XYZ file of C-alpha atoms in Angstrom:
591
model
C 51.029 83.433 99.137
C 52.010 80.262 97.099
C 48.849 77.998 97.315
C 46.212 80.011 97.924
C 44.055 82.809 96.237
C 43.009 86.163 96.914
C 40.026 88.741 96.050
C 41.852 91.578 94.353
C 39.320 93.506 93.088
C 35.490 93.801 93.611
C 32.188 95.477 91.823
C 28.986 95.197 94.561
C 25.531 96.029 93.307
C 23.972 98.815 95.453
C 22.593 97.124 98.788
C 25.138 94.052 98.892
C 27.728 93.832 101.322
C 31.052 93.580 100.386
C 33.251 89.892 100.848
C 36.838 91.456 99.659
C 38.353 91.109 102.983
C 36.549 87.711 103.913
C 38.398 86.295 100.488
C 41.983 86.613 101.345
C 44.805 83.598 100.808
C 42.050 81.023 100.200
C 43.581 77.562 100.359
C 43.728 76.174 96.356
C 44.040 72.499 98.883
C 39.988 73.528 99.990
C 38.623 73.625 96.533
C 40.476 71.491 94.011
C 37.739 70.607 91.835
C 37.355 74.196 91.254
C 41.075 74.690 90.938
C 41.619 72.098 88.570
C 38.464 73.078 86.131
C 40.273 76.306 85.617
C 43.668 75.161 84.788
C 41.791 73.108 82.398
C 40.508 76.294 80.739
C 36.774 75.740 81.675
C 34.591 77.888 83.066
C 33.118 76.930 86.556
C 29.142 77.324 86.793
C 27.017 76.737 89.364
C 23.221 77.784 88.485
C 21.975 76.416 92.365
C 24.351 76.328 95.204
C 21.784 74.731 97.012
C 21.852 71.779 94.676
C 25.694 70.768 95.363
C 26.197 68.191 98.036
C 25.887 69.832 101.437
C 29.161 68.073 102.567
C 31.264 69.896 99.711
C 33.535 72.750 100.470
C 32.912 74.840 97.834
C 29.178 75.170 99.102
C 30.377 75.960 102.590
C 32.446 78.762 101.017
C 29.873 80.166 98.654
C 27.057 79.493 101.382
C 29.281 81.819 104.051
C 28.664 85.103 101.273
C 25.007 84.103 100.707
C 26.351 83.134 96.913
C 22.776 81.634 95.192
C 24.496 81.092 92.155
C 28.282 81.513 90.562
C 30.134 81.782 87.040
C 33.610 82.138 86.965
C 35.975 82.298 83.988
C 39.698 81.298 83.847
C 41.753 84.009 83.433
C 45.353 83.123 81.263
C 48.515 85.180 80.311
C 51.112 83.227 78.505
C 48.855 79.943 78.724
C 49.780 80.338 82.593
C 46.531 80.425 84.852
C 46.827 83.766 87.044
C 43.470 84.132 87.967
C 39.180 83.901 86.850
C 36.848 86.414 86.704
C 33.911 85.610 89.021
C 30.066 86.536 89.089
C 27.705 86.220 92.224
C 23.865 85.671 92.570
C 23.585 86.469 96.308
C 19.448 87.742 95.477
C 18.167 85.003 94.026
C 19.076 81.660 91.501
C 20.729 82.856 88.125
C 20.915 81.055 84.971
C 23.413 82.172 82.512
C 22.486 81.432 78.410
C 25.492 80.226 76.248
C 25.376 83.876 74.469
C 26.243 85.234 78.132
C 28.460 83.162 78.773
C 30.551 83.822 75.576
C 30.125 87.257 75.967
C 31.611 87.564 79.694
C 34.879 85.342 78.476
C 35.678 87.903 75.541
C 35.136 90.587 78.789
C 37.633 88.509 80.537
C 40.259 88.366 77.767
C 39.340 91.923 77.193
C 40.340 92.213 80.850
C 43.646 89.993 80.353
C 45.042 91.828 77.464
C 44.156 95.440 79.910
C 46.582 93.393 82.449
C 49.227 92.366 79.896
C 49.279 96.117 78.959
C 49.349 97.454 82.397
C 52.568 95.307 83.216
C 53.913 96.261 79.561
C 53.575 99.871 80.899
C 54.969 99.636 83.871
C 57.708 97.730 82.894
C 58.432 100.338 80.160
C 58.270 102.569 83.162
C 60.815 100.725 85.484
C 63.469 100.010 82.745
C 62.920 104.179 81.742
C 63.440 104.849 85.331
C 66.151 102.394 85.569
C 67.953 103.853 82.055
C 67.623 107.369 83.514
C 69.266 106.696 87.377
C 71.740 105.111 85.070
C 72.656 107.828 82.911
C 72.543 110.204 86.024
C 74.773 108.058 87.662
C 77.177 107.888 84.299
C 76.691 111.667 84.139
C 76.127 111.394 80.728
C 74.183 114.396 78.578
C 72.044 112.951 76.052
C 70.510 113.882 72.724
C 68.002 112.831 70.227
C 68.827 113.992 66.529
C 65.992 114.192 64.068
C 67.648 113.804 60.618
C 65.177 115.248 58.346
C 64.648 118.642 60.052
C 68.364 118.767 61.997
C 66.097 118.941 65.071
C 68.185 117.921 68.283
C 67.009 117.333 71.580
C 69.539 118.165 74.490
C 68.912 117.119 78.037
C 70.083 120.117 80.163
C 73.146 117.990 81.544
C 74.131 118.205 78.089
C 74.230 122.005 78.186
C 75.210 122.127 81.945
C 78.758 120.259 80.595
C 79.357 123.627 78.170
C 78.053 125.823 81.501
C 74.891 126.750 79.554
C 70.849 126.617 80.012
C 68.629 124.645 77.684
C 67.214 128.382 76.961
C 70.384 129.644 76.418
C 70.814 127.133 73.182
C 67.730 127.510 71.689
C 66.828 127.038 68.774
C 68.112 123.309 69.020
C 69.667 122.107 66.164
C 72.833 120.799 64.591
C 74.135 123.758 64.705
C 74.003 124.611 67.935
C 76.490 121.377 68.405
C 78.558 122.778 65.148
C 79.002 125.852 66.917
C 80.599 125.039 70.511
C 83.181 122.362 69.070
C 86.651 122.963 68.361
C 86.656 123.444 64.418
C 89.581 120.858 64.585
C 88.390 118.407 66.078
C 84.859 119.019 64.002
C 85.459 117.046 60.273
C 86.802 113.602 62.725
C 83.458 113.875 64.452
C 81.476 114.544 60.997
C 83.442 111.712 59.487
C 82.708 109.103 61.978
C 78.550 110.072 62.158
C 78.170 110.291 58.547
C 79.599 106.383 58.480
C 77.152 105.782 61.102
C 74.626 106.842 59.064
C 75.363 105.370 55.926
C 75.558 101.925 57.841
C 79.374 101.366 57.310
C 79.381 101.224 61.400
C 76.578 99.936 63.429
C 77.259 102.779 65.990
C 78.920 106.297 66.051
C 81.829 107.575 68.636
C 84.624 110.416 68.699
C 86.573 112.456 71.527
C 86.627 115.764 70.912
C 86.989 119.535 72.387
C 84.036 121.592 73.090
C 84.281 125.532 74.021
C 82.691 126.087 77.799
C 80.263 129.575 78.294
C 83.656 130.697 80.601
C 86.057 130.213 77.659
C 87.899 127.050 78.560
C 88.145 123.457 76.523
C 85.803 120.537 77.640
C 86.890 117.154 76.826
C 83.789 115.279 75.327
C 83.194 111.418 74.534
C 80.435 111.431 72.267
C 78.503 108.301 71.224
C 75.233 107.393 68.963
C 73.205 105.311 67.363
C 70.638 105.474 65.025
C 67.238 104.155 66.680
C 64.230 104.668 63.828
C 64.322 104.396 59.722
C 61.899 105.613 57.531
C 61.713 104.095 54.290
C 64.463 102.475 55.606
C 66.890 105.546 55.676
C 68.136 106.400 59.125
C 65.693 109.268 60.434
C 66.405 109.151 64.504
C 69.702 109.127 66.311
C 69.962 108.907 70.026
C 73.442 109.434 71.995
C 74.962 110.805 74.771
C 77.775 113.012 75.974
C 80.348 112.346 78.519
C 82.471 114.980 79.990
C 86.043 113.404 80.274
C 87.995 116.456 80.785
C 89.726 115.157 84.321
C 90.242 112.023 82.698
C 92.002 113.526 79.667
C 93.863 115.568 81.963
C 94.811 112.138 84.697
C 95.853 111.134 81.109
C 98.433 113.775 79.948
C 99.914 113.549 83.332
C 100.432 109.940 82.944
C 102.014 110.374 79.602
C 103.936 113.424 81.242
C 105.043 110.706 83.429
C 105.703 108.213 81.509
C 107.559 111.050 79.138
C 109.619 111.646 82.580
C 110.475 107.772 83.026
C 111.400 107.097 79.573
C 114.305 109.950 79.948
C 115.282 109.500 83.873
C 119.102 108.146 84.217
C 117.658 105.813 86.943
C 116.678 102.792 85.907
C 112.619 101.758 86.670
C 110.903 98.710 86.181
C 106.959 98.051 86.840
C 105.125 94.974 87.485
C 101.697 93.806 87.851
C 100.276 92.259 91.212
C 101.845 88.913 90.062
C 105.350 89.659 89.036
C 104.801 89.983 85.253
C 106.665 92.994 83.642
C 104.306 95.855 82.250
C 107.341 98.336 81.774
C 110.804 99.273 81.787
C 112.305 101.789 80.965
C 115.538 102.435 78.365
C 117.638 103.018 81.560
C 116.754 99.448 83.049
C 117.282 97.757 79.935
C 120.362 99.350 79.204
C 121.661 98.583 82.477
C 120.823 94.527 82.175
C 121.276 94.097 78.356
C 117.868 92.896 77.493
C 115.303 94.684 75.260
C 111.725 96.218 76.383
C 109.975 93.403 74.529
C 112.141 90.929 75.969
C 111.123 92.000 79.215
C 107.416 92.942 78.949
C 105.301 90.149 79.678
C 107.777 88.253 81.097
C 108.061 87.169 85.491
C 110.604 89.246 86.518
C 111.745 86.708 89.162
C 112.794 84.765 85.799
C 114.449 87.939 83.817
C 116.705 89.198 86.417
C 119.344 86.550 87.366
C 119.880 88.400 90.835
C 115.987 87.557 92.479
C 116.700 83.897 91.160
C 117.884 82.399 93.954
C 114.986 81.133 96.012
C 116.691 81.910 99.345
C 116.604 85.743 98.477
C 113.038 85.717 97.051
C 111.544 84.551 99.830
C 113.457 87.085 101.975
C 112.549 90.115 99.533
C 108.712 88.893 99.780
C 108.370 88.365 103.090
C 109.967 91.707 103.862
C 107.137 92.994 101.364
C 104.549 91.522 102.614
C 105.507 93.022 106.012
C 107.090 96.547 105.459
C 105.518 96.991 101.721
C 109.414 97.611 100.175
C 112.152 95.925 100.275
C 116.274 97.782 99.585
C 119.168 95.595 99.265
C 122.298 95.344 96.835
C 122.453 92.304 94.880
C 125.044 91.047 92.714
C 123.497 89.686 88.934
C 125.840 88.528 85.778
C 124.452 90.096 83.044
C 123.801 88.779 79.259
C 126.700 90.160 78.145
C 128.959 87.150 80.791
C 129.544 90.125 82.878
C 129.292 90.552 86.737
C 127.787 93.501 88.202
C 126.417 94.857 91.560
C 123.069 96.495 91.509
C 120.908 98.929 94.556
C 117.772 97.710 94.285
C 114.102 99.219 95.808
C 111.309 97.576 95.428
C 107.552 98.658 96.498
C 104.263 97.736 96.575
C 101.650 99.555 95.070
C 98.050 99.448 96.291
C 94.564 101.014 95.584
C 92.115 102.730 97.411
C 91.326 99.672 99.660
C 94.717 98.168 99.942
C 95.001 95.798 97.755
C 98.562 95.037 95.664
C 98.144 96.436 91.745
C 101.770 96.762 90.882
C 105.181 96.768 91.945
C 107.942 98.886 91.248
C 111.790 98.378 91.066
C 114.624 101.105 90.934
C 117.687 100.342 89.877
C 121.452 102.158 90.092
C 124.149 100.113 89.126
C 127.194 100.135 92.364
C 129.760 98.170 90.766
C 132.217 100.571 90.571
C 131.209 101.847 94.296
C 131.672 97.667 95.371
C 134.902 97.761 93.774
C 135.850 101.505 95.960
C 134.406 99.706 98.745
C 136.566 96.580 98.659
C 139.310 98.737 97.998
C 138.427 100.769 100.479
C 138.080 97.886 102.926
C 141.480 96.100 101.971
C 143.539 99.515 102.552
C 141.353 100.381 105.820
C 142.655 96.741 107.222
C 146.216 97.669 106.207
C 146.457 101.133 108.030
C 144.422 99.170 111.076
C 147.362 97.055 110.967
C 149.596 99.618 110.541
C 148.015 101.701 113.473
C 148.218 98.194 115.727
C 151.935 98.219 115.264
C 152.600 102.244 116.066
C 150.424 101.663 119.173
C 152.169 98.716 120.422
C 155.334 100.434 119.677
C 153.762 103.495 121.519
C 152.870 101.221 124.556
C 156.815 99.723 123.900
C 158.181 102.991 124.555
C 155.792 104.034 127.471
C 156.443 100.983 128.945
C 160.087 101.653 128.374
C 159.683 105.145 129.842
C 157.330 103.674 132.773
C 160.337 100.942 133.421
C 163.244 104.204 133.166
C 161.439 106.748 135.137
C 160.769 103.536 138.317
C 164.765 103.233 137.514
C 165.174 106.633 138.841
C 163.632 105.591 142.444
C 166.151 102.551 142.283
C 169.155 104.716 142.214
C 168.272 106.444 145.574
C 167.743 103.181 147.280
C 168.617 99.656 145.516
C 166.287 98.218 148.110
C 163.623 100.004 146.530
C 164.242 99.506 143.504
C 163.781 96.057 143.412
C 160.978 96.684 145.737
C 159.348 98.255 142.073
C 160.049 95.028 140.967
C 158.452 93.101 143.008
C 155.311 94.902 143.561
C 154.270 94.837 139.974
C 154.035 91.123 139.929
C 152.380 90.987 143.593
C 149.973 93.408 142.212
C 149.161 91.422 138.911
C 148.858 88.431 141.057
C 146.328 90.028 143.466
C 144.425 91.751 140.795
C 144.201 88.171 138.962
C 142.804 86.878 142.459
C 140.242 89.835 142.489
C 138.724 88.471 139.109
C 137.821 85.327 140.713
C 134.912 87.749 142.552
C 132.290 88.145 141.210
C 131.947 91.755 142.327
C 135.092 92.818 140.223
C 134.948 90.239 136.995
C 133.174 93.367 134.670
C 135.986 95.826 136.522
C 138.913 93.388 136.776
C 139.458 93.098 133.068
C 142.548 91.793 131.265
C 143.456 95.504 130.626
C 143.105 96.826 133.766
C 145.493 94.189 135.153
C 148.040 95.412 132.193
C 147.513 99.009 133.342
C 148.246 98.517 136.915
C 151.132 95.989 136.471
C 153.022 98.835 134.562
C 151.393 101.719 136.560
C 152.557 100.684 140.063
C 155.810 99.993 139.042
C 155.389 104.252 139.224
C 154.165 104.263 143.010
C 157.286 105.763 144.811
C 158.700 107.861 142.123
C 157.889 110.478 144.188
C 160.812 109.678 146.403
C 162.945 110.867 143.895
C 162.106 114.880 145.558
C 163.116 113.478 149.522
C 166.582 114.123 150.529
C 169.028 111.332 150.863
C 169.415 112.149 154.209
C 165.562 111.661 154.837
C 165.049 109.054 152.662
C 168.041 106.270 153.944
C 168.040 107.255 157.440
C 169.402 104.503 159.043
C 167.456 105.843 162.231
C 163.560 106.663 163.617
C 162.298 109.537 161.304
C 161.419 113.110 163.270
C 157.720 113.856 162.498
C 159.156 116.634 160.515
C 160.784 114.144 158.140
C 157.701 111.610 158.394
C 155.706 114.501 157.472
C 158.476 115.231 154.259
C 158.075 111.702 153.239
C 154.526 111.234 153.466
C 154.935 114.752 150.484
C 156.351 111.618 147.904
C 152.531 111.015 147.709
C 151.921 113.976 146.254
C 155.301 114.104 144.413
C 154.393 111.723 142.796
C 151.197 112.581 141.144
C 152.394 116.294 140.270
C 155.118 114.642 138.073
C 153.195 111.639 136.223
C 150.140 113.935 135.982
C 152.463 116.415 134.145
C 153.813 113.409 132.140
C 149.973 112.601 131.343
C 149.286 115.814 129.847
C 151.540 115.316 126.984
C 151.234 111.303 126.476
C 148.278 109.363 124.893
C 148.133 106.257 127.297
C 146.478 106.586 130.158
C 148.939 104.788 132.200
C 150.088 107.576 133.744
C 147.324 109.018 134.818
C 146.605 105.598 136.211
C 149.795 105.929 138.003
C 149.224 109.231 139.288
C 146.241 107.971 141.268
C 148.013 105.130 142.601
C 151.023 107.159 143.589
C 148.600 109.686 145.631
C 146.308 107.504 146.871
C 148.416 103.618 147.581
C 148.411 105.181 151.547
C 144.997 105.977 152.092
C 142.951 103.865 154.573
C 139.949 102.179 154.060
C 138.959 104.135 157.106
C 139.594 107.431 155.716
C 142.441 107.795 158.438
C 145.266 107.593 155.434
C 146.929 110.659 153.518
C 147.468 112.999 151.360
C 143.614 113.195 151.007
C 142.125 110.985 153.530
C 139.740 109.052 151.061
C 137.541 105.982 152.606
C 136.206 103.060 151.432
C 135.682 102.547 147.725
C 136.077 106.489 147.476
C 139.855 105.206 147.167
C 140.513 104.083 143.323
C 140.532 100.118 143.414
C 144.020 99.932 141.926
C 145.786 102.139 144.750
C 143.424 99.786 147.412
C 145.339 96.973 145.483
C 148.711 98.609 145.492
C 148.206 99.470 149.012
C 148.302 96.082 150.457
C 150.918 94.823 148.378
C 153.248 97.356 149.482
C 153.011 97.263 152.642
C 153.657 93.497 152.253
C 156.559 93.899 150.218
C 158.148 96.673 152.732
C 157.291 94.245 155.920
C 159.172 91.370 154.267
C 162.292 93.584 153.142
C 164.983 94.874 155.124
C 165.277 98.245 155.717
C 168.229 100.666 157.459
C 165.815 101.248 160.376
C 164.305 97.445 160.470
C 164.364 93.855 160.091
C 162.372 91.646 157.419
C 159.442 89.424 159.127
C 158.098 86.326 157.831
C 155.517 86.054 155.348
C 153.311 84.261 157.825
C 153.683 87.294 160.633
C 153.084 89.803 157.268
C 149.944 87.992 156.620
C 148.555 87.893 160.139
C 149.504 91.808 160.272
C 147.761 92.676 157.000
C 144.906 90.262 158.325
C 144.361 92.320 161.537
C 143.903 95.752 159.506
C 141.276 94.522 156.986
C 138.443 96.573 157.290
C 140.640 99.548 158.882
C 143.727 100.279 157.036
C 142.488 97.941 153.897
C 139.780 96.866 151.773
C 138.417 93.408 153.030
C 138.008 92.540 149.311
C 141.117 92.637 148.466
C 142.873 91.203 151.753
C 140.971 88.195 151.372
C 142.131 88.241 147.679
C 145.641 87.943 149.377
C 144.389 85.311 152.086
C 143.176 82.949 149.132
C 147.032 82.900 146.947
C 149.279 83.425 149.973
């Protein structure tokens, strides 16, 4: 402990007790005359303890071990005090001649230099340790070459690289190195050691083959130096082998690589972590008209004009930061002054602990796909427009044929007819009224009002099938003739559903519905099919109400027209029964 001292080692004459363990961590603060003596290089010596002043602490100490008398020497290593070598009376007084005395400080630098060389040892001993774990950690193989007899030493990881014993190789000499390299590779290696030797190089090192005990090549480094002259020529050198066949292999593949990059058609470029340009191949530079050593070394934010605008770099590395690529098409104007349009992936490359090392772009040039494209685009908007115009003209002539086919009810009956007329418009009214709810404003679109104002224009062309005689009976109807009339319902939808099967719009199958379904009751006490509710298609609930109001306001050959306000109190009475409340009070809010 820092301040104090400690007994470390003790000799006892036979019959006195041992004080080791009662002189542990003595405080240096208890006894600084003695302390101080010793840094001073003087011996301390006290012939009669008895004699010191009874009051002094180094008396209490010495008086605690029965100590009569004490010498003790300073003990120094590199002029730094470490220690003193002590002697105890405990028996009796002692008195210690200047010959003595002499004689036990030569002991004690006998002793000092003993220290000195046991630290020297074991120092020598923790740096061997430390240079072996090293070179077992390195897996190296080393050797020791002893140029006047050709003697070599292997280690057996040296023979364990070639798959052989140190048994297997004896004798150990040169040649036993001669013999397992690759004669090829052999003069290089000669070469380079006999420069070594002859001091042209201050060390020796060469790559080259070696034959494994199964037949196959080992990639060797192999590295010396020469370590002890005699006469001052070179007489020991020490060196090591390093098998870097897996690194000579990652090595070709990388150059198989590269090999495969230098001759791909797509163009590749590779940064480092910060943007700077390590490599690109001929197809990138090619592509942009600039030269591999224009680009290596260079930020490739600043080489390639189309990641120069600051909006779309941040964009491209926040997107890398987050997904760890980026794809896009970006447009660039090359050196040349011309414009082109470029695919472009970009992706991060990490290493083992996720950390960016590199980046890598790929490259295809789209320009002439762009160009397709906006052709493409310009002649898809011209046939859009061109389809617009043959569907309006498609909806022209249904409309047309819609508009002909309600003619054909108006030449039975001219009452009717304009009744058709009329009921379109009441219908596109009421369906407008409908939107206002918001129960119908998703169903109740501007199309579906479009749909049914031409669709129930198509609700009694049924009629067309009733005899003339049925049909403009001035007179009550039979219920054999009701019966006939209530058939127009399903007249109807037989011939528009026919019509729907070879026509694209679906206005007539819109009209089919409404012209078999505009007399069912919202109590399911209508016909053909006696539907209830919202079972009944919305448009024929529409076209249900308005014709009823349009035949109670019209004359007839069997009746009289009544006033709107008498129609609306009748259609009032039957919502809920004969019509959908909805839609009544649709009526009740525009009459």
């Amino acid at each position: 402990f820092a301040g104090t001292c400690s007994n470390t080692f003790e000799v006892c004459q036979q019959g006195i007790s041992s004080e080791i363990s009662n002189l542990q961590n003595i405080s240096l603060d208890g006894i600084p005359d003695w302390f101080l003596t010793h840094q001073r290089g003087e011996s301390l010596y006290i012939p009669d303890v008895e004699k010191l002043l009874k009051a002094n602490r180094v008396r209490e100490l010495l008086e605690s071990q029965r100590v009569r008398s004490l010498l003790t020497i300073p003990m120094f290593i590199d002029n730094t005090l470490f220690g003193f070598l002590g002697f105890d009376s405990v028996t009796r007084t002692r008195k210690y001649s200047g010959f003595e005395q002499t004689l036990l400080k030569e002991y004690s630098i006998l002793l000092v230099s003993l220290f000195k060389r046991i630290d020297m040892e074991n120092a020598v001993e923790k740096q061997s340790r430390k240079i072996r774990h090293i070179i077992d950690a390195a897996n190296l193989g080393t050797w020791e070459w002893d140029l006047s007899t050709d003697r070599v030493d292997y280690d057996p990881k040296w023979a364990g690289f070639v798959g052989y014993s140190l048994e297997e190789l004896e004798p150990h000499t040169l040649q036993t190195w001669i013999s397992l390299t690759d004669p090829d590779d052999l003069e290089c290696a000669r070469q380079n050691i006999r420069r070594t030797i002859e001091g042209v190089t201050d060390k020796y090192e060469c790559t080259y083959r070696m034959r494994h005990k199964d037949g196959h090549v080992v990639w060797i480094k192999d590295f010396g130096k020469v370590i002890e002259y005699k006469d001052e020529n070179p007489a020991i050198m020490l060196g090591a082998h390093m098998d870097i066949t897996d690194l000579k292999k990652q090595q070709q593949d990388a150059q198989v690589r590269v090999k495969a990059l230098d001759f791909s058609p797509v163009a590749i470029l590779i940064t480092n972590r910060n943007g700077l340009i390590e490599y690109a191949n001929p197809a990138f530079t090619d592509m942009i008209g600039l030269s591999r050593d224009e680009l290596t070394g260079s930020d490739a934010f600043q080489c390639l004009e189309y990641l120069q605008a600051d909006g779309k770099q941040n964009a491209i590395y926040n997107e890398l930061q987050e997904k760890h690529h980026w794809v896009g098409e970006l447009p660039t104007h090359l050196k040349d002054g011309s414009s082109r349009w470029f695919s472009v992936q970009i992706s991060q490359v990490t290493d083992e602990v996720g950390i960016v090392t590199n980046y890598v772009v790929i490259q295809n040039d789209i320009t002439q796909r762009k160009h397709s494209e906006i052709l493409l685009g310009k002649e898809r908007e011209r046939l859009k427009e061109d389809l617009r115009r043959k569907i309006v003209e498609v909806d022209d002539v249904q409309n047309s044929a819609i508009l002909a086919l309600a003619k054909l009810t108006e030449e039975r009956d001219y009452d009717t007819g304009r009744h058709v007329e009329r009921v379109q418009f009441l219908c596109k009214a009421l369906a407008l009224s409908l939107q206002a709810n918001d129960k119908f404003q998703d169903s109740v679109n501007n199309e579906f009002i479009e749909d049914l104002f031409f669709a129930s224009a198509l609700h009694d062309i049924g009629k067309v099938k009733v005899s003339d005689s049925i049909l403009l009976k001035p007179g009550k109807l039979t219920s054999e003739e009701y019966a006939i009339i209530k058939m127009h319902t399903v007249f109807g939808f037989r011939i528009l559903s026919e019509i729907a099967r070879n026509s694209p719009s679906s206005k007539f199958i819109i009209a089919a519905r409404i012209a078999k379904h505009h007399h069912e009751w919202w109590n399911g006490t209508g016909y053909p099919d006696r539907l209830s509710a919202e079972s009944i298609p919305l448009k024929a609930r529409i076209m249900s109400v308005v014709d009823v109001y349009d035949a109670l306001r019209s004359s007839r050959p069997y009746k009289k027209s009544i006033s709107h306000n008498d129609t609306i109190k009748m259609i009032a009475s039957q919502k809920g029964s004969q019509f959908d409340p909805d839609v009544v009070n649709a009526l009740l809010s525009i009459q």
